[in-house]
Every structure is written in structure tokens, then in C-alpha cells.
Amino acid sequence: MSWLQIKTLIHPEQAEALETWLLEAGACAITLTDAEDNPVFEPIRGTTPLWQLTQLTGLYDGTMDIDRLQQALAADWAERFADQPQPQLHVEILEDKDWIREWMDSFHPLQMGSRLWVVPSWRTAPQPEAVNLILDPGLAFGTGTHPTTALCLQWLDGLDLRNKSLLDFGCGSGILGIAGLLLGADQAWGIDIDPQALQASHSNAERNQIDLTRFPVYFPEQAPQVTCDVLVANILAGPLIDLAPLLAKQVKNGGLMALSGILAHQAEAVSQAYQPWFDLDPIQERDGWIRITGTRRAEQDS
Ligand SMILES: C[S@@+](CC[C@H](N)C(=O)[O-])C[C@H]1O[C@@H](n2cnc3c(N)ncnc32)[C@H](O)[C@@H]1O
């Protein structure tokens, strides 16, 4: 099987928008790195220096029609960012073994808060005594490199999760549910609409020596209506708003929740959707993404 890898340089302010656009257009995975850290393009004389740019690398199934993708991107980009240069996609065909090597090289251990590290399975944990979450990124979203995931991991790291149950809604790679269990929770559940995510969550749980009975995973329509002490949902603003009544029902009175996957301008709409059930904390922001946390009020059960 072959893959198509695209690479482009982009201004950091537009990197997230391009990442979202490419994922919606079927990319299996996207990574963003500082162009200066990992230069694959020669800087062009007279153009923006590399240190001001983000390098985006994306991966598509080898059957993807990249010409049509470029045309669609050009049309949308012209509409949204009329005054900005069009991203130029450099395309390369990769055999399985090549992209795996590229992919592996791009992941490094990351510290999340004070106790937790996310360590790719092929790297050595820098602090063996820390809480080390061993991760095989695979194709499901959730490696810890994305700000939305990092915001949730840092929040979990700061909680006392002993004897707590945790619902990971939109579990992707299972990273948040697994982190919760490693940080002391005694039970977690994962829910996702993507079969690849459910599979990845279980293989990542096994890699971290977590008994799968402590982290069962479900499609939403098959999930039991559990109530949890802690809810994490890193999805997107639209589904989070639609799911507010359902998610509120699944958090115990006095329980905690963290919502992520929300762009700064969407904060107000998502907050409003959860205010009927939760006392909300001040919003946290990272690279244009925000995290909403709160405590389930006891007085309302609806
Ligand atoms: C941004 S990823 C987050 C993955 C992981 N929890 C993390 O924090 O890195 C969002 C995940 O939510 C899933 N998802 C999107 N809409 C959903 C929905 N309505 N119900 C359940 N899962 C959903 C996607 O398939 C994807 O795996």
C-alpha cells in the first residue's frame, strides 16, 4: 500500500485552519512543527524566514485525487484568506515503510503537567519514575501534540483521580481515558464514532498494561448510559453544543468536565450550551484553541 504525503509551509495564524480543512478533506493525519526545527524546504531569498513559519505535513491514502484537493483548497482559500498567499502543497508518494519512518521521527516524549509524560512507544521515557503514557499514535487522532489534547491532559494531570470514574467522549487514540487511568482513576469508558479510534484505544490501553475491562469502548449508539465523576470531550464546538444535554446527564452531581476542540470565537456559544448544568471556570487558551471546564451543579438533573 502507498500513501501520499503533502508538505507545505504556512504562517502560524493560518496553520490550524489549514489543518482542519485538510482533515475534513480526508487526511488520515496531520502534524504541525516549527519550520525552523525541521526544515525540509530551502528558504527562498527575500521571502519570510523559516522561523516565522509552520511546517504542515499531512498524510492521505494513496488513492486520493490530489489535483482535485489542490483545486478545492485554492477556491476555499481565496474566499477565506483573500489577502494571504495560497498554500502550495508539495506531494510525495510514500511506501508504507517510508511514512512509518517519517512519522516515527516526528514524535518525541512530551510532558503534560507535573506528573504525566506521553512517550511514543519507540522512544525511551526521559523520567522513568513519572506517569508515562506509552503511545502508538497510529491513524486515530490523539498524540498529545495537538493543543486540544494537551489542554485536556494538563487538566487531568492536575486532578486527584483516585477512586474516580472517567468518560472519554470522542476518545480517538484513547489518550485521555488512558491518561486518567494511569493518573489514578479506577474506571474509564471511551466513546467514538470511528471504528479505527475504538481499535486504537484498546491497543493503546493494552500497551499501557491496562486491563480492558477498565476501559471498554463503544460507538455512541451502543454505549451504556453511565454516570461518571469526570468527563473529557475533545470533539468540536458543533457536536459539543448538540451533545450538551446528553453529556450533562452523564456527569454525577458535583462531577467535573472538560470540553476541548473549541476555537476561541466559539467559546461563548459552547459555554452557553453547558451553563444550565455546570458552574464554569475561567477559560484556558492555547494556540487559538480553548478549554472549558466546570463542575456539575447538584440542583438540576435534566
Ligand atoms: C479531536 S479528536 C480527539 C481524540 C482524543 N480524545 C484527544 O483528545 O486527542 C475527536 C474524536 O472525536 C470523535 N468524534 C467526533 N464526533 C463525535 C461524536 N458525535 N460522538 C463521538 N465521537 C465523536 C472523532 O472520531 C475523533 O476520534
Short mmCIF file of C-alpha atoms and ligand atoms in Angstrom, two decimals:
data_model
loop_
_atom_site.label_atom_id
_atom_site.label_comp_id
_atom_site.label_asym_id
_atom_site.label_seq_id
_atom_site.Cartn_x
_atom_site.Cartn_y
_atom_site.Cartn_z
CA MET A 1 0.00 0.00 0.00
CA SER A 2 1.24 3.51 -0.73
CA TRP A 3 0.46 6.87 0.85
CA LEU A 4 0.52 10.45 -0.38
CA GLN A 5 2.38 12.81 1.87
CA ILE A 6 1.83 16.53 1.47
CA LYS A 7 4.06 19.20 2.94
CA THR A 8 3.64 22.93 3.00
CA LEU A 9 4.88 25.99 4.83
CA ILE A 10 2.31 28.33 6.28
CA HIS A 11 2.01 31.29 8.61
CA PRO A 12 1.24 30.05 12.14
CA GLU A 13 -2.03 32.03 12.31
CA GLN A 14 -3.45 30.03 9.40
CA ALA A 15 -1.95 26.65 10.30
CA GLU A 16 -4.90 25.45 12.39
CA ALA A 17 -7.40 26.49 9.70
CA LEU A 18 -5.45 24.61 7.05
CA GLU A 19 -5.11 21.57 9.33
CA THR A 20 -8.88 21.49 9.92
CA TRP A 21 -9.58 21.94 6.21
CA LEU A 22 -7.26 19.07 5.23
CA LEU A 23 -8.65 16.74 7.92
CA GLU A 24 -12.19 17.47 6.73
CA ALA A 25 -10.97 16.71 3.19
CA GLY A 26 -9.97 13.20 4.27
CA ALA A 27 -6.40 13.44 5.61
CA CYS A 28 -5.56 10.45 7.79
CA ALA A 29 -3.23 12.53 9.93
CA ILE A 30 -1.66 16.00 10.10
CA THR A 31 1.34 17.22 12.08
CA LEU A 32 2.44 20.81 12.64
CA THR A 33 6.03 21.63 13.52
CA ASP A 34 8.11 24.80 13.58
CA ALA A 35 9.67 25.06 10.14
CA GLU A 36 12.91 26.12 11.73
CA ASP A 37 13.13 22.91 13.82
CA ASN A 38 12.78 20.55 10.92
CA PRO A 39 13.45 22.34 7.65
CA VAL A 40 12.60 20.38 4.53
CA PHE A 41 12.25 23.42 2.29
CA GLU A 42 15.08 25.68 1.27
CA PRO A 43 14.23 29.24 2.36
CA ILE A 44 13.70 31.35 -0.74
CA ARG A 45 15.76 34.53 -0.84
CA GLY A 46 13.63 37.55 0.05
CA THR A 47 10.73 35.52 1.47
CA THR A 48 9.52 35.07 5.06
CA PRO A 49 12.25 33.46 7.18
CA LEU A 50 11.66 29.89 8.30
CA TRP A 51 11.43 30.81 11.96
CA GLN A 52 8.19 32.63 11.29
CA LEU A 53 6.57 29.67 9.55
CA THR A 54 4.89 26.41 10.50
CA GLN A 55 5.56 23.26 8.54
CA LEU A 56 2.44 21.18 7.95
CA THR A 57 2.77 17.53 7.00
CA GLY A 58 -0.32 15.57 6.01
CA LEU A 59 -0.96 12.02 5.02
CA TYR A 60 -3.54 10.76 2.54
CA ASP A 61 -4.45 7.34 1.33
CA GLY A 62 -2.63 6.64 -1.98
CA THR A 63 -5.93 6.73 -3.92
CA MET A 64 -6.61 10.40 -3.05
CA ASP A 65 -7.01 12.72 -6.08
CA ILE A 66 -4.50 15.39 -5.02
CA ASP A 67 -5.15 17.61 -8.07
CA ARG A 68 -8.81 17.96 -7.09
CA LEU A 69 -7.78 18.55 -3.50
CA GLN A 70 -5.46 21.39 -4.58
CA GLN A 71 -8.20 22.98 -6.71
CA ALA A 72 -10.77 22.81 -3.90
CA LEU A 73 -8.25 24.24 -1.44
CA ALA A 74 -7.34 27.08 -3.81
CA ALA A 75 -11.02 28.07 -4.20
CA ASP A 76 -11.79 27.96 -0.46
CA TRP A 77 -8.57 29.70 0.49
CA ALA A 78 -9.17 32.55 -1.92
CA GLU A 79 -12.58 33.08 -0.31
CA ARG A 80 -11.41 32.90 3.33
CA PHE A 81 -7.96 34.47 3.18
CA ALA A 82 -8.10 36.67 0.12
CA ASP A 83 -5.06 38.69 1.18
CA GLN A 84 -2.86 35.68 2.05
CA PRO A 85 -0.75 33.58 -0.33
CA GLN A 86 -2.18 30.20 -1.28
CA PRO A 87 -0.53 27.26 0.49
CA GLN A 88 1.50 25.29 -2.07
CA LEU A 89 1.24 21.56 -1.43
CA HIS A 90 4.37 19.52 -2.17
CA VAL A 91 3.30 15.95 -2.80
CA GLU A 92 5.36 12.81 -2.36
CA ILE A 93 4.40 9.15 -2.73
CA LEU A 94 5.50 7.11 0.26
CA GLU A 95 5.66 3.38 0.59
CA ASP A 96 4.43 2.03 3.92
CA LYS A 97 7.88 1.71 5.42
CA ASP A 98 8.90 5.27 4.42
CA TRP A 99 5.97 7.03 6.02
CA ILE A 100 6.23 4.96 9.15
CA ARG A 101 9.86 6.11 9.48
CA GLU A 102 8.91 9.77 8.82
CA TRP A 103 6.06 9.52 11.27
CA MET A 104 8.16 7.96 13.99
CA ASP A 105 10.83 10.63 13.64
CA SER A 106 8.27 13.39 14.23
CA PHE A 107 7.17 12.19 17.68
CA HIS A 108 9.08 12.91 20.88
CA PRO A 109 8.21 12.44 24.55
CA LEU A 110 6.07 15.34 25.83
CA GLN A 111 5.49 16.41 29.41
CA MET A 112 1.88 17.28 30.26
CA GLY A 113 1.55 18.99 33.62
CA SER A 114 3.67 17.89 36.57
CA ARG A 115 3.22 14.09 36.65
CA LEU A 116 2.35 12.91 33.18
CA TRP A 117 4.52 12.24 30.12
CA VAL A 118 3.32 10.99 26.73
CA VAL A 119 6.04 8.78 25.32
CA PRO A 120 5.96 7.29 21.79
CA SER A 121 6.37 3.53 22.08
CA TRP A 122 9.72 3.57 20.23
CA ARG A 123 11.31 6.22 22.49
CA THR A 124 12.77 5.95 25.99
CA ALA A 125 10.90 7.70 28.81
CA PRO A 126 13.06 10.66 29.92
CA GLN A 127 11.77 10.29 33.51
CA PRO A 128 11.17 6.60 34.27
CA GLU A 129 9.60 7.45 37.66
CA ALA A 130 6.95 9.77 36.09
CA VAL A 131 3.48 8.66 34.97
CA ASN A 132 4.48 7.56 31.47
CA LEU A 133 1.72 7.03 28.94
CA ILE A 134 3.19 4.91 26.15
CA LEU A 135 1.52 5.79 22.87
CA ASP A 136 1.45 4.27 19.43
CA PRO A 137 -0.02 7.19 17.50
CA GLY A 138 -1.41 5.10 14.63
CA LEU A 139 -4.05 6.77 12.49
CA ALA A 140 -6.56 7.74 15.18
CA PHE A 141 -6.42 11.34 16.39
CA GLY A 142 -4.75 11.97 19.73
CA THR A 143 -0.99 12.05 20.15
CA GLY A 144 -0.62 14.83 22.68
CA THR A 145 0.99 17.13 20.11
CA HIS A 146 -2.29 18.90 19.32
CA PRO A 147 -3.18 21.83 21.63
CA THR A 148 -6.71 20.48 22.20
CA THR A 149 -5.35 17.18 23.54
CA ALA A 150 -2.60 18.88 25.54
CA LEU A 151 -5.16 21.16 27.24
CA CYS A 152 -7.12 18.10 28.41
CA LEU A 153 -4.04 16.16 29.52
CA GLN A 154 -2.78 19.08 31.59
CA TRP A 155 -6.20 19.38 33.23
CA LEU A 156 -6.31 15.66 34.06
CA ASP A 157 -2.76 15.83 35.44
CA GLY A 158 -3.89 18.44 37.97
CA LEU A 159 -6.84 16.39 39.35
CA ASP A 160 -6.94 13.87 42.16
CA LEU A 161 -8.46 10.99 40.20
CA ARG A 162 -8.21 8.29 42.88
CA ASN A 163 -11.44 6.23 43.07
CA LYS A 164 -12.91 8.30 40.23
CA SER A 165 -14.60 7.18 37.03
CA LEU A 166 -13.94 8.94 33.73
CA LEU A 167 -15.85 9.18 30.47
CA ASP A 168 -13.68 9.95 27.41
CA PHE A 169 -16.20 11.13 24.78
CA GLY A 170 -14.56 11.22 21.32
CA CYS A 171 -11.71 9.03 22.56
CA GLY A 172 -9.65 8.88 19.29
CA SER A 173 -6.42 7.09 20.27
CA GLY A 174 -7.79 6.68 23.82
CA ILE A 175 -5.12 9.04 25.12
CA LEU A 176 -7.35 10.88 27.62
CA GLY A 177 -9.04 7.80 29.08
CA ILE A 178 -5.71 6.01 29.40
CA ALA A 179 -4.08 9.09 30.98
CA GLY A 180 -6.93 9.24 33.50
CA LEU A 181 -6.44 5.60 34.46
CA LEU A 182 -2.66 5.95 34.76
CA LEU A 183 -3.17 9.05 36.92
CA GLY A 184 -5.31 7.08 39.37
CA ALA A 185 -8.89 6.76 38.07
CA ASP A 186 -10.30 3.29 38.71
CA GLN A 187 -12.64 3.08 35.70
CA ALA A 188 -12.91 4.76 32.29
CA TRP A 189 -15.17 4.43 29.26
CA GLY A 190 -14.34 5.52 25.72
CA ILE A 191 -16.86 6.52 23.03
CA ASP A 192 -16.17 7.32 19.39
CA ILE A 193 -17.95 7.24 16.04
CA ASP A 194 -14.80 5.98 14.27
CA PRO A 195 -14.07 2.23 14.36
CA GLN A 196 -10.35 2.93 13.94
CA ALA A 197 -10.48 5.01 17.13
CA LEU A 198 -12.07 2.22 19.14
CA GLN A 199 -9.44 -0.22 17.92
CA ALA A 200 -6.58 2.20 18.63
CA SER A 201 -7.93 2.95 22.12
CA HIS A 202 -7.83 -0.71 23.01
CA SER A 203 -4.39 -1.40 21.62
CA ASN A 204 -3.03 1.69 23.39
CA ALA A 205 -4.68 0.57 26.65
CA GLU A 206 -3.05 -2.85 26.31
CA ARG A 207 0.32 -1.25 25.64
CA ASN A 208 -0.07 0.55 28.96
CA GLN A 209 -0.93 -2.69 30.78
CA ILE A 210 -4.48 -1.55 31.38
CA ASP A 211 -7.00 -4.33 31.76
CA LEU A 212 -9.57 -3.70 29.02
CA THR A 213 -12.45 -4.15 31.49
CA ARG A 214 -11.26 -0.84 33.00
CA PHE A 215 -11.56 0.92 29.61
CA PRO A 216 -14.38 -0.52 27.49
CA VAL A 217 -15.01 1.46 24.30
CA TYR A 218 -18.25 1.92 22.36
CA PHE A 219 -19.94 3.53 19.41
CA PRO A 220 -22.29 6.22 20.78
CA GLU A 221 -25.46 4.30 19.94
CA GLN A 222 -24.19 1.18 21.75
CA ALA A 223 -22.78 2.91 24.83
CA PRO A 224 -24.32 2.24 28.24
CA GLN A 225 -25.72 5.36 29.96
CA VAL A 226 -23.06 5.55 32.64
CA THR A 227 -22.67 8.48 35.03
CA CYS A 228 -19.09 9.49 35.72
CA ASP A 229 -17.09 11.63 38.14
CA VAL A 230 -15.04 13.18 35.34
CA LEU A 231 -15.97 13.83 31.70
CA VAL A 232 -13.50 14.80 28.98
CA ALA A 233 -14.81 15.55 25.50
CA ASN A 234 -12.37 16.80 22.89
CA ILE A 235 -14.57 16.89 19.79
CA LEU A 236 -15.54 20.12 18.03
CA ALA A 237 -17.79 23.04 19.00
CA GLY A 238 -20.79 21.98 16.86
CA PRO A 239 -21.16 18.43 18.22
CA LEU A 240 -20.35 19.62 21.75
CA ILE A 241 -23.28 22.05 21.62
CA ASP A 242 -25.63 19.37 20.25
CA LEU A 243 -24.48 16.84 22.84
CA ALA A 244 -24.78 19.16 25.88
CA PRO A 245 -27.98 17.62 27.38
CA LEU A 246 -26.70 14.07 26.87
CA LEU A 247 -23.23 14.77 28.28
CA ALA A 248 -24.65 16.71 31.25
CA LYS A 249 -26.81 13.71 32.13
CA GLN A 250 -23.72 11.51 32.22
CA VAL A 251 -21.86 13.55 34.86
CA LYS A 252 -22.61 12.95 38.55
CA ASN A 253 -23.72 15.88 40.68
CA GLY A 254 -20.51 17.57 41.80
CA GLY A 255 -18.60 15.86 38.95
CA LEU A 256 -16.11 17.66 36.71
CA MET A 257 -15.97 18.14 32.94
CA ALA A 258 -13.50 19.44 30.39
CA LEU A 259 -14.55 20.35 26.85
CA SER A 260 -11.95 20.91 24.14
CA GLY A 261 -11.67 21.15 20.36
CA ILE A 262 -13.16 24.65 20.54
CA LEU A 263 -11.78 27.69 18.73
CA ALA A 264 -11.59 30.94 20.70
CA HIS A 265 -14.50 32.57 18.84
CA GLN A 266 -16.74 29.57 19.63
CA ALA A 267 -16.18 29.77 23.41
CA GLU A 268 -19.29 31.79 24.17
CA ALA A 269 -21.69 29.51 22.27
CA VAL A 270 -20.30 26.34 23.85
CA SER A 271 -20.28 27.89 27.35
CA GLN A 272 -23.92 28.91 26.96
CA ALA A 273 -24.89 25.36 25.99
CA TYR A 274 -23.42 23.95 29.23
CA GLN A 275 -24.33 26.73 31.68
CA PRO A 276 -27.75 25.22 32.53
CA TRP A 277 -25.97 22.30 34.23
CA PHE A 278 -22.42 23.38 35.10
CA ASP A 279 -20.64 26.10 37.07
CA LEU A 280 -17.94 27.07 34.61
CA ASP A 281 -14.32 28.00 35.39
CA PRO A 282 -12.31 30.67 33.56
CA ILE A 283 -11.47 29.54 30.04
CA GLN A 284 -7.94 28.32 29.22
CA GLU A 285 -6.44 29.04 25.79
CA ARG A 286 -3.56 27.53 23.84
CA ASP A 287 -2.61 28.41 20.26
CA GLY A 288 -6.08 29.70 19.46
CA TRP A 289 -7.87 26.68 20.96
CA ILE A 290 -9.73 26.90 24.24
CA ARG A 291 -10.72 24.51 27.01
CA ILE A 292 -13.90 24.90 29.04
CA THR A 293 -14.04 23.22 32.45
CA GLY A 294 -16.75 23.17 35.05
CA THR A 295 -18.49 21.41 37.93
CA ARG A 296 -21.89 19.76 37.61
CA ARG A 297 -24.44 21.51 39.77
CA ALA A 298 -26.40 19.32 42.15
CA GLU A 299 -29.74 21.09 41.89
CA GLN A 300 -30.63 20.11 38.29
CA ASP A 301 -30.90 16.60 36.89
CA SER A 302 -32.33 17.32 33.46
C1 LIG B 1 -10.18 15.78 18.13
S1 LIG B 1 -10.31 14.06 18.25
C2 LIG B 1 -9.90 13.81 19.97
C3 LIG B 1 -9.22 12.50 20.27
C4 LIG B 1 -8.68 12.38 21.68
N1 LIG B 1 -9.75 12.32 22.66
C5 LIG B 1 -7.76 13.53 22.01
O1 LIG B 1 -8.07 14.30 22.91
O2 LIG B 1 -6.71 13.67 21.36
C6 LIG B 1 -12.05 13.91 18.21
C7 LIG B 1 -12.57 12.48 18.19
O3 LIG B 1 -13.97 12.56 18.39
C8 LIG B 1 -14.63 11.67 17.53
N2 LIG B 1 -15.98 12.21 17.34
C9 LIG B 1 -16.36 13.24 16.54
N3 LIG B 1 -17.69 13.46 16.67
C10 LIG B 1 -18.15 12.56 17.58
C11 LIG B 1 -19.43 12.28 18.15
N4 LIG B 1 -20.51 12.97 17.79
N5 LIG B 1 -19.53 11.27 19.04
C12 LIG B 1 -18.43 10.57 19.41
N6 LIG B 1 -17.20 10.77 18.90
C13 LIG B 1 -17.05 11.76 18.01
C14 LIG B 1 -13.75 11.62 16.29
O4 LIG B 1 -13.93 10.42 15.57
C15 LIG B 1 -12.33 11.74 16.90
O5 LIG B 1 -11.77 10.48 17.15
#
